[in-house]
Amino acid sequence: DAGITQSPRHKVTETGTPVTLRCHQTENHRYMYWYRQDPGHGLRLIHYSYGVKDTDKGEVSDGYSVSRSKTEDFLLTLESATSSQTSVYFCAISVGTSGGQETQYFGPGTRLLVL
Amino acid sequence: AQSVTQLDSQVPVFEEAPVELRCNYSSSVSVYLFWYVQYPNQGLQLLLKYLSGSTLVKGINGFEAEFNKSQTSFHLRKPSVHISDTAEYFCAVISRRALTFGSGTRLQVQP
């Protein structure tokens, strides 16, 4: 257990509404990530953070924004939800030494349905 | 850019039989490779990882993987599977601190 929680765990929303997903960690790790999981695609990186107020885009960042005002919390916002954003969203933290040899651990996921 | 290919989307196998899940990667730099498992309706759990050293890596639940640089492969193996191994397995490579995943292999263990 890497001390990662995600909320909510399930959400149903309507097209055009804003949605915010929360990732919370208890161990003060610097790097945090948001991925989405879709059938046939594995997991794809949306955004990541390398410190408070420091974030960068991933492979599928369009339509998403993130914020990190505290080390322990990383928020993912869908500014105007669309049906293509129906997915399972996973938060992850990075643990280990520098130089690329980190290991990522994942939260339990949030299942989002956009109607 | 790095990429990962999992050659089989589904692998059916009988209980107590051996299994190999295939993973190939492309990378022009040092490679750090991972296998994750996802049980139904759960998150991802780390099975094993290759960072350096011995090319044969042992993980949890009796799984192992072999890093083969010449064939750019990192296949996952288990000599005898159980019903409880039924899950989806993901191979991944890390680049610039972010993981690139393969599309996953669903292992279906039948009695």
XYZ file of N, CA and C in Angstrom:
678
model
N 0.846 -1.189 0.000
C 0.000 0.000 0.000
C 0.884 1.241 0.000
N 0.806 2.048 -1.058
C 1.661 3.214 -1.187
C 1.030 4.449 -0.582
N -0.042 4.319 0.152
C -0.647 5.460 0.820
C -1.300 6.430 -0.129
N -1.901 5.932 -1.195
C -2.559 6.790 -2.180
C -4.066 6.543 -2.126
N -4.803 7.615 -2.017
C -6.254 7.517 -2.093
C -6.751 8.423 -3.212
N -7.862 8.024 -3.803
C -8.477 8.804 -4.862
C -9.939 9.027 -4.512
N -10.427 10.227 -4.826
C -11.837 10.502 -4.593
C -12.388 11.386 -5.698
N -13.653 11.175 -6.100
C -14.459 10.029 -5.694
C -13.978 8.748 -6.360
N -14.494 7.618 -5.977
C -14.128 6.359 -6.626
C -15.009 6.102 -7.845
N -16.211 6.627 -7.822
C -17.123 6.500 -8.963
C -17.841 7.834 -9.142
N -18.040 8.212 -10.409
C -18.795 9.442 -10.654
C -19.487 9.354 -12.001
N -20.732 9.803 -12.003
C -21.502 9.937 -13.231
C -21.814 11.412 -13.393
N -21.548 11.955 -14.575
C -21.786 13.367 -14.798
C -22.343 13.570 -16.196
N -22.712 14.797 -16.483
C -23.289 15.083 -17.794
C -22.303 15.869 -18.653
N -22.434 15.704 -19.931
C -21.594 16.437 -20.883
C -21.659 17.932 -20.615
N -20.499 18.561 -20.615
C -20.424 20.008 -20.444
C -20.194 20.479 -19.021
N -20.289 19.574 -18.069
C -20.084 19.981 -16.671
C -18.617 19.827 -16.293
N -18.130 20.686 -15.374
C -16.752 20.502 -14.889
C -16.702 19.392 -13.838
N -15.582 18.689 -13.825
C -15.394 17.590 -12.872
C -13.983 17.689 -12.304
N -13.854 17.508 -11.008
C -12.527 17.481 -10.385
C -12.336 16.172 -9.644
N -11.214 15.528 -9.942
C -10.813 14.299 -9.263
C -9.633 14.619 -8.359
N -9.616 13.960 -7.202
C -8.575 14.256 -6.223
C -7.710 13.028 -5.978
N -6.416 13.270 -5.893
C -5.463 12.242 -5.497
C -4.743 12.737 -4.256
N -4.671 11.892 -3.255
C -4.038 12.258 -1.992
C -3.008 11.207 -1.611
N -1.807 11.664 -1.244
C -0.765 10.750 -0.789
C -0.326 11.139 0.617
N 0.153 10.168 1.349
C 0.493 10.397 2.758
C 1.999 10.425 3.010
N 2.831 10.253 1.940
C 4.256 10.053 2.168
C 5.144 11.144 1.579
N 4.570 12.261 1.152
C 5.344 13.431 0.699
C 6.269 13.155 -0.483
N 5.835 12.299 -1.399
C 6.636 12.069 -2.597
C 6.498 13.252 -3.539
N 7.615 13.552 -4.211
C 7.658 14.756 -5.032
C 6.851 14.608 -6.321
N 6.996 13.424 -6.979
C 6.371 13.245 -8.274
C 5.013 12.570 -8.131
N 4.018 13.138 -8.837
C 2.680 12.548 -8.902
C 2.184 12.591 -10.337
N 1.303 11.657 -10.681
C 0.896 11.475 -12.070
C -0.603 11.201 -12.157
N -1.189 11.593 -13.287
C -2.546 11.179 -13.634
C -2.483 10.428 -14.960
N -3.081 9.222 -14.965
C -3.213 8.410 -16.168
C -4.696 8.122 -16.386
N -5.035 7.829 -17.631
C -6.350 7.288 -17.927
C -6.188 5.917 -18.563
N -7.156 5.033 -18.282
C -7.105 3.670 -18.805
C -8.321 3.426 -19.663
N -8.070 3.037 -20.891
C -9.137 2.726 -21.842
C -8.837 1.395 -22.504
N -9.855 0.620 -22.824
C -9.638 -0.694 -23.452
C -8.791 -0.579 -24.719
N -7.783 -1.436 -24.806
C -6.934 -1.459 -25.990
C -5.818 -0.438 -26.001
N -5.780 0.412 -24.971
C -4.764 1.468 -24.933
C -3.844 1.368 -23.720
N -4.087 0.455 -22.836
C -3.308 0.442 -21.610
C -3.579 1.710 -20.828
N -2.568 2.240 -20.193
C -2.692 3.505 -19.482
C -1.906 4.571 -20.231
N -2.462 5.751 -20.290
C -1.810 6.870 -20.965
C -1.709 8.063 -20.026
N -0.570 8.733 -20.081
C -0.289 9.831 -19.171
C -1.053 11.083 -19.578
N -1.727 11.698 -18.604
C -2.464 12.935 -18.850
C -1.606 14.145 -18.458
N -1.231 14.200 -17.198
C -0.374 15.260 -16.658
C 0.455 14.659 -15.532
N 1.524 15.335 -15.197
C 2.268 14.948 -14.027
C 2.776 16.193 -13.294
N 3.214 15.987 -12.079
C 3.712 17.089 -11.252
C 5.034 16.677 -10.630
N 5.977 17.627 -10.619
C 7.278 17.379 -10.016
C 7.523 18.268 -8.813
N 6.461 18.810 -8.264
C 6.540 19.606 -7.051
C 5.341 20.521 -6.951
N 5.238 21.179 -5.812
C 4.122 22.106 -5.613
C 4.167 23.190 -6.694
N 3.063 23.350 -7.365
C 2.868 24.316 -8.448
C 3.673 24.009 -9.708
N 4.361 22.868 -9.745
C 5.147 22.480 -10.928
C 4.473 21.291 -11.616
N 3.949 21.541 -12.819
C 3.258 20.480 -13.546
C 3.653 20.505 -15.016
N 3.380 19.399 -15.696
C 3.682 19.339 -17.120
C 2.687 18.400 -17.791
N 2.582 18.556 -19.125
C 1.607 17.783 -19.875
C 2.138 16.417 -20.247
N 1.203 15.483 -20.377
C 1.522 14.166 -20.885
C 0.979 13.975 -22.279
N 0.819 12.722 -22.635
C 0.422 12.339 -23.999
C -0.994 12.770 -24.368
N -1.915 12.758 -23.406
C -3.329 13.016 -23.703
C -3.886 14.115 -22.800
N -3.288 15.279 -22.843
C -3.619 16.356 -21.907
C -4.773 17.262 -22.361
N -5.166 17.204 -23.621
C -6.219 18.110 -24.101
C -7.523 17.894 -23.333
N -8.098 18.998 -22.846
C -9.360 18.929 -22.121
C -9.191 18.718 -20.631
N -7.953 18.619 -20.172
C -7.662 18.403 -18.753
C -6.730 19.498 -18.235
N -6.915 19.847 -16.962
C -5.961 20.699 -16.276
C -5.681 20.093 -14.911
N -4.575 20.493 -14.315
C -4.189 19.951 -13.013
C -3.738 21.083 -12.113
N -3.747 20.792 -10.821
C -3.205 21.743 -9.858
C -2.615 20.989 -8.685
N -1.578 21.580 -8.130
C -0.935 20.992 -6.956
C -0.486 22.130 -6.054
N -1.312 22.426 -5.072
C -1.024 23.510 -4.146
C -0.382 22.993 -2.856
N -0.462 21.681 -2.636
C 0.178 21.052 -1.486
C 0.858 19.778 -1.964
N 1.929 19.383 -1.317
C 2.653 18.185 -1.728
C 1.739 16.975 -1.787
N 0.835 16.863 -0.848
C 0.050 15.637 -0.725
C -1.138 15.535 -1.671
N -1.530 16.624 -2.321
C -2.734 16.595 -3.153
C -2.451 16.998 -4.588
N -3.011 16.216 -5.518
C -2.859 16.480 -6.949
C -4.250 16.365 -7.552
N -4.766 17.474 -8.066
C -6.130 17.527 -8.576
C -6.147 17.494 -10.103
N -7.076 16.729 -10.635
C -7.294 16.659 -12.087
C -8.672 17.228 -12.373
N -8.742 18.225 -13.268
C -10.008 18.845 -13.614
C -10.322 18.654 -15.090
N -11.526 18.184 -15.342
C -12.073 18.156 -16.691
C -12.896 19.431 -16.816
N -12.432 20.337 -17.600
C -13.019 21.675 -17.621
C -14.457 21.661 -18.135
N -14.718 20.841 -19.136
C -16.061 20.669 -19.689
C -16.144 19.232 -20.192
N -16.677 18.353 -19.364
C -16.599 16.925 -19.627
C -17.263 16.543 -20.953
N -16.639 15.617 -21.657
C -17.202 15.071 -22.897
C -17.276 13.552 -22.771
N -18.073 12.942 -23.630
C -18.243 11.482 -23.541
C -16.930 10.744 -23.792
N -16.024 11.366 -24.550
C -14.725 10.724 -24.815
C -13.837 10.678 -23.571
N -14.227 11.385 -22.534
C -13.476 11.361 -21.288
C -14.022 10.326 -20.293
N -15.014 9.569 -20.718
C -15.439 8.408 -19.942
C -14.273 7.437 -19.894
N -13.832 7.096 -18.688
C -12.616 6.309 -18.552
C -12.420 5.954 -17.082
N -11.367 5.214 -16.835
C -10.917 4.995 -15.465
C -9.632 5.795 -15.283
N -9.598 6.599 -14.235
C -8.472 7.492 -13.991
C -7.652 6.994 -12.803
N -6.358 6.899 -13.029
C -5.457 6.430 -11.995
C -4.446 7.510 -11.655
N -4.229 7.662 -10.371
C -3.176 8.514 -9.867
C -1.994 7.614 -9.495
N -0.785 8.158 -9.627
C 0.398 7.396 -9.256
C 1.413 8.325 -8.595
N 2.275 7.723 -7.793
C 3.410 8.434 -7.225
C 4.687 7.732 -7.666
N 5.779 8.436 -7.631
C 7.068 7.899 -8.038
C 7.962 7.792 -6.810
N 8.539 6.613 -6.640
C 9.360 6.342 -5.458
C 10.721 5.836 -5.907
N 11.790 6.334 -5.291
C 13.100 5.788 -5.578
C 14.117 6.852 -5.902
N 15.255 6.392 -6.427
C 16.371 7.288 -6.698
C 16.169 8.012 -8.016
N 17.024 8.945 -8.299
C 16.934 9.696 -9.547
C 17.582 8.900 -10.674
N 17.646 9.485 -11.848
C 18.281 8.825 -12.984
C 17.390 7.836 -13.693
N 16.092 7.944 -13.508
C 15.154 7.084 -14.225
C 14.831 5.787 -13.528
N 15.447 5.504 -12.390
C 15.220 4.213 -11.740
C 14.118 4.276 -10.692
N 13.159 5.149 -10.913
C 12.066 5.215 -9.972
C 11.049 4.113 -10.262
N 10.221 3.857 -9.275
C 9.118 2.918 -9.433
C 7.831 3.655 -9.134
N 6.830 3.448 -9.957
C 5.554 4.104 -9.737
C 4.567 3.152 -9.077
N 3.819 3.714 -8.139
C 2.772 2.983 -7.435
C 1.458 3.711 -7.658
N 0.400 2.909 -7.802
C -0.862 3.449 -8.269
C -1.943 3.441 -7.194
N -2.822 4.423 -7.311
C -4.006 4.465 -6.483
C -5.061 3.492 -6.988
N -6.225 3.435 -6.302
C -7.258 2.454 -6.643
C -8.079 2.820 -7.868
N -7.979 4.051 -8.345
C -8.695 4.452 -9.550
C -10.024 5.129 -9.276
N -10.442 5.957 -10.245
C -11.763 6.592 -10.242
C -12.432 6.261 -11.560
N -13.620 5.679 -11.451
C -14.370 5.319 -12.655
C -15.331 6.460 -12.975
N -15.123 7.112 -14.139
C -15.924 8.272 -14.539
C -16.752 7.946 -15.762
N -18.047 8.237 -15.660
C -18.960 8.061 -16.789
C -19.545 9.425 -17.138
N -19.358 9.826 -18.385
C -19.897 11.106 -18.857
C -21.043 10.810 -19.823
N -22.233 11.237 -19.426
C -23.436 10.950 -20.237
C -23.749 12.067 -21.216
N 11.083 8.544 -29.094
C 10.109 8.193 -28.057
C 10.118 6.677 -27.832
N 9.890 6.319 -26.602
C 9.868 4.901 -26.283
C 8.468 4.344 -26.523
N 8.412 3.065 -26.836
C 7.116 2.422 -27.017
C 7.198 0.983 -26.539
N 6.054 0.411 -26.249
C 5.955 -0.955 -25.747
C 4.870 -1.680 -26.524
N 5.190 -2.892 -26.951
C 4.217 -3.705 -27.678
C 3.992 -5.010 -26.938
N 2.758 -5.262 -26.605
C 2.386 -6.558 -26.040
C 1.685 -7.329 -27.150
N 2.291 -8.412 -27.537
C 1.914 -9.074 -28.776
C 0.590 -9.823 -28.682
N 0.185 -10.183 -27.498
C -1.042 -10.963 -27.337
C -2.043 -10.188 -26.500
N -3.235 -9.985 -27.021
C -4.238 -9.274 -26.229
C -4.895 -10.216 -25.207
N -4.977 -11.501 -25.558
C -5.552 -12.481 -24.633
C -4.732 -13.759 -24.697
N -4.536 -14.372 -23.531
C -3.835 -15.649 -23.462
C -4.659 -16.590 -22.581
N -5.331 -17.564 -23.190
C -6.023 -18.574 -22.393
C -5.071 -19.711 -22.059
N -5.137 -20.223 -20.849
C -4.238 -21.293 -20.425
C -4.937 -22.112 -19.352
N -4.613 -23.388 -19.287
C -5.191 -24.243 -18.263
C -4.391 -24.130 -16.966
N -5.090 -24.330 -15.881
C -4.463 -24.281 -14.560
C -3.299 -25.269 -14.496
N -2.228 -24.853 -13.847
C -0.994 -25.599 -13.642
C -0.115 -25.678 -14.890
N -0.530 -25.094 -15.987
C 0.302 -25.035 -17.186
C 1.247 -23.843 -17.081
N 2.359 -23.870 -17.838
C 3.236 -22.703 -17.877
C 2.671 -21.633 -18.803
N 3.113 -20.402 -18.583
C 2.624 -19.313 -19.431
C 3.757 -18.326 -19.691
N 3.724 -17.723 -20.865
C 4.643 -16.636 -21.205
C 3.830 -15.510 -21.812
N 3.975 -14.325 -21.280
C 3.335 -13.127 -21.826
C 4.441 -12.279 -22.451
N 4.253 -11.936 -23.715
C 5.333 -11.316 -24.460
C 5.264 -9.796 -24.441
N 6.440 -9.191 -24.369
C 6.557 -7.732 -24.362
C 7.813 -7.350 -25.125
N 7.664 -6.462 -26.081
C 8.800 -5.898 -26.800
C 8.780 -4.384 -26.640
N 9.965 -3.812 -26.594
C 10.046 -2.371 -26.394
C 10.948 -1.750 -27.446
N 10.808 -0.466 -27.625
C 11.739 0.271 -28.475
C 12.252 1.443 -27.666
N 13.550 1.586 -27.663
C 14.152 2.665 -26.895
C 15.559 2.897 -27.393
N 15.962 4.163 -27.387
C 17.309 4.498 -27.813
C 18.213 4.843 -26.641
N 17.658 4.734 -25.449
C 18.432 5.093 -24.259
C 18.369 3.947 -23.260
N 18.960 4.162 -22.097
C 18.910 3.140 -21.049
C 17.466 2.779 -20.744
N 17.242 1.497 -20.527
C 15.879 0.997 -20.406
C 15.611 0.508 -19.000
N 14.497 0.937 -18.469
C 14.017 0.432 -17.195
C 12.600 -0.080 -17.443
N 12.375 -1.358 -17.157
C 11.149 -2.029 -17.559
C 10.379 -2.571 -16.373
N 9.068 -2.620 -16.528
C 8.177 -3.020 -15.446
C 7.076 -3.935 -15.977
N 6.602 -4.807 -15.107
C 5.354 -5.522 -15.320
C 4.431 -5.210 -14.146
N 3.192 -4.850 -14.511
C 2.142 -4.617 -13.521
C 1.009 -5.598 -13.773
N 0.275 -5.923 -12.709
C -0.899 -6.773 -12.826
C -2.114 -5.997 -12.318
N -3.225 -6.204 -13.002
C -4.481 -5.574 -12.591
C -5.554 -6.652 -12.469
N -5.965 -6.927 -11.248
C -7.069 -7.855 -11.025
C -8.382 -7.130 -11.286
N -9.438 -7.856 -11.598
C -10.720 -7.224 -11.962
C -11.148 -6.155 -10.968
N -11.479 -4.998 -11.504
C -11.996 -3.861 -10.718
C -11.026 -3.387 -9.645
N -9.741 -3.550 -9.904
C -8.749 -3.065 -8.952
C -7.725 -2.175 -9.650
N -6.840 -1.595 -8.865
C -5.757 -0.795 -9.421
C -4.609 -1.661 -9.894
N -3.511 -1.029 -10.251
C -2.339 -1.748 -10.745
C -1.386 -2.071 -9.603
N -0.874 -3.287 -9.647
C 0.069 -3.744 -8.631
C 1.378 -4.098 -9.316
N 2.484 -3.660 -8.770
C 3.784 -3.961 -9.358
C 4.109 -5.435 -9.184
N 4.425 -6.108 -10.303
C 4.835 -7.505 -10.264
C 6.345 -7.619 -10.135
N 7.055 -6.905 -11.001
C 8.502 -6.934 -10.986
C 9.040 -5.796 -11.839
N 10.357 -5.581 -11.717
C 10.983 -4.503 -12.472
C 12.418 -4.852 -12.799
N 12.873 -4.345 -13.929
C 14.272 -4.433 -14.311
C 14.837 -3.025 -14.370
N 15.834 -2.779 -13.509
C 16.512 -1.479 -13.520
C 17.957 -1.638 -13.979
N 18.627 -2.681 -13.509
C 20.008 -2.962 -13.904
C 20.376 -4.312 -13.314
N 21.586 -4.787 -13.628
C 22.056 -6.013 -13.017
C 21.589 -7.251 -13.755
N 21.271 -8.290 -13.008
C 20.882 -9.571 -13.597
C 19.704 -9.401 -14.543
N 19.803 -10.063 -15.684
C 18.726 -9.933 -16.677
C 17.515 -10.783 -16.334
N 17.653 -11.710 -15.401
C 16.511 -12.506 -14.952
C 15.992 -11.895 -13.657
N 14.757 -11.446 -13.712
C 14.176 -10.728 -12.587
C 13.042 -11.558 -12.003
N 13.073 -11.726 -10.712
C 11.992 -12.472 -10.047
C 11.053 -11.493 -9.362
N 9.755 -11.797 -9.458
C 8.762 -10.919 -8.867
C 7.881 -11.643 -7.877
N 6.739 -11.048 -7.604
C 5.810 -11.639 -6.653
C 4.976 -12.728 -7.326
N 4.360 -13.562 -6.513
C 3.423 -14.590 -6.988
C 4.059 -15.584 -7.953
N 5.369 -15.791 -7.874
C 6.035 -16.798 -8.692
C 6.344 -16.382 -10.116
N 6.120 -15.123 -10.455
C 6.432 -14.647 -11.803
C 7.899 -14.254 -11.922
N 8.420 -14.357 -13.144
C 9.751 -13.881 -13.447
C 9.765 -13.337 -14.869
N 10.752 -12.509 -15.159
C 10.881 -11.952 -16.501
C 12.356 -11.873 -16.857
N 12.616 -11.970 -18.152
C 13.991 -11.894 -18.621
C 14.175 -10.730 -19.567
N 15.127 -9.868 -19.238
C 15.463 -8.728 -20.086
C 16.433 -9.212 -21.164
N 16.076 -9.021 -22.424
C 16.919 -9.428 -23.534
C 17.168 -8.202 -24.407
N 18.361 -7.627 -24.264
C 18.645 -6.378 -24.959
C 18.733 -6.572 -26.469
N 19.310 -7.673 -26.912
C 19.488 -7.896 -28.355
C 18.140 -8.085 -29.058
N 17.176 -8.663 -28.358
C 15.856 -8.868 -28.945
C 14.854 -7.814 -28.482
N 15.310 -6.856 -27.716
C 14.458 -5.789 -27.146
C 13.172 -6.379 -26.579
N 13.341 -7.385 -25.721
C 12.167 -8.038 -25.151
C 12.270 -8.105 -23.636
N 11.125 -8.270 -23.026
C 11.037 -8.408 -21.567
C 9.814 -9.283 -21.289
N 9.925 -10.549 -21.638
C 8.796 -11.472 -21.521
C 8.592 -11.932 -20.081
N 7.342 -12.083 -19.727
C 6.944 -12.503 -18.378
C 6.590 -13.980 -18.399
N 7.055 -14.720 -17.395
C 6.808 -16.161 -17.375
C 6.393 -16.613 -15.978
N 5.640 -17.723 -15.983
C 5.330 -18.422 -14.740
C 5.258 -19.900 -15.068
N 5.945 -20.750 -14.313
C 6.003 -22.169 -14.666
C 4.692 -22.920 -14.453
N 3.843 -22.425 -13.552
C 2.589 -23.134 -13.262
C 1.569 -22.111 -12.752
N 0.543 -21.873 -13.540
C -0.409 -20.812 -13.172
C -1.565 -21.367 -12.339
N -2.180 -20.456 -11.595
C -3.345 -20.773 -10.784
C -4.533 -19.962 -11.274
N -5.714 -20.416 -10.889
C -6.921 -19.668 -11.240
C -6.802 -18.212 -10.795
N -6.193 -17.996 -9.652
C -6.081 -16.649 -9.082
C -5.170 -15.731 -9.890
N -4.441 -16.273 -10.854
C -3.600 -15.440 -11.730
C -4.396 -14.790 -12.851
N -5.652 -15.131 -12.966
C -6.507 -14.498 -13.969
C -6.551 -12.997 -13.722
N -6.085 -12.227 -14.700
C -5.958 -10.782 -14.540
C -5.460 -10.204 -15.854
N -5.305 -8.880 -15.864
C -4.683 -8.228 -17.010
C -3.276 -7.798 -16.605
N -2.346 -8.008 -17.517
C -0.941 -7.753 -17.249
C -0.429 -6.690 -18.208
N 0.274 -5.713 -17.638
C 0.783 -4.602 -18.427
C 2.300 -4.531 -18.326
N 2.929 -4.406 -19.480
C 4.348 -4.143 -19.567
C 4.524 -2.633 -19.746
N 5.572 -2.069 -19.147
C 5.769 -0.623 -19.246
C 7.250 -0.297 -19.228
N 7.582 0.820 -19.849
C 8.948 1.332 -19.851
C 8.898 2.757 -19.321
N 9.915 3.153 -18.590
C 9.917 4.489 -18.026
C 10.823 5.400 -18.835
N 10.340 6.603 -19.096
C 11.093 7.596 -19.833
C 10.774 8.960 -19.265
N 11.822 9.712 -18.903
C 11.636 11.042 -18.323
C 10.644 10.989 -17.172
N 10.781 9.969 -16.342
C 9.986 9.803 -15.124
C 8.516 9.476 -15.382
N 8.128 9.217 -16.619
C 6.747 8.819 -16.881
C 6.735 7.449 -17.545
N 5.716 6.666 -17.236
C 5.610 5.326 -17.790
C 4.880 5.346 -19.126
N 5.398 4.556 -20.064
C 4.676 4.248 -21.295
C 4.278 2.790 -21.217
N 2.974 2.536 -21.366
C 2.430 1.191 -21.195
C 2.150 0.518 -22.530
N 2.234 -0.807 -22.505
C 1.656 -1.583 -23.584
C 0.143 -1.635 -23.407
N -0.523 -2.229 -24.383
C -1.988 -2.244 -24.373
C -2.568 -3.321 -23.463
N -1.721 -4.164 -22.905
C -2.183 -5.144 -21.938
C -2.433 -6.517 -22.526
N -2.259 -7.542 -21.691
C -2.568 -8.928 -22.053
C -3.478 -9.502 -20.980
N -4.615 -9.997 -21.420
C -5.552 -10.597 -20.466
C -5.245 -12.082 -20.346
N -4.823 -12.504 -19.167
C -4.530 -13.911 -18.902
C -5.777 -14.557 -18.319
N -6.247 -15.593 -19.008
C -7.451 -16.292 -18.565
C -7.057 -17.712 -18.207
N -7.073 -18.029 -16.932
C -6.698 -19.353 -16.467
C -7.961 -20.183 -16.289
N -7.982 -21.317 -16.992
C -9.167 -22.169 -16.981
C -8.894 -23.433 -16.164
N -9.925 -23.935 -15.470
C -9.710 -25.158 -14.650
C -9.567 -26.397 -15.517
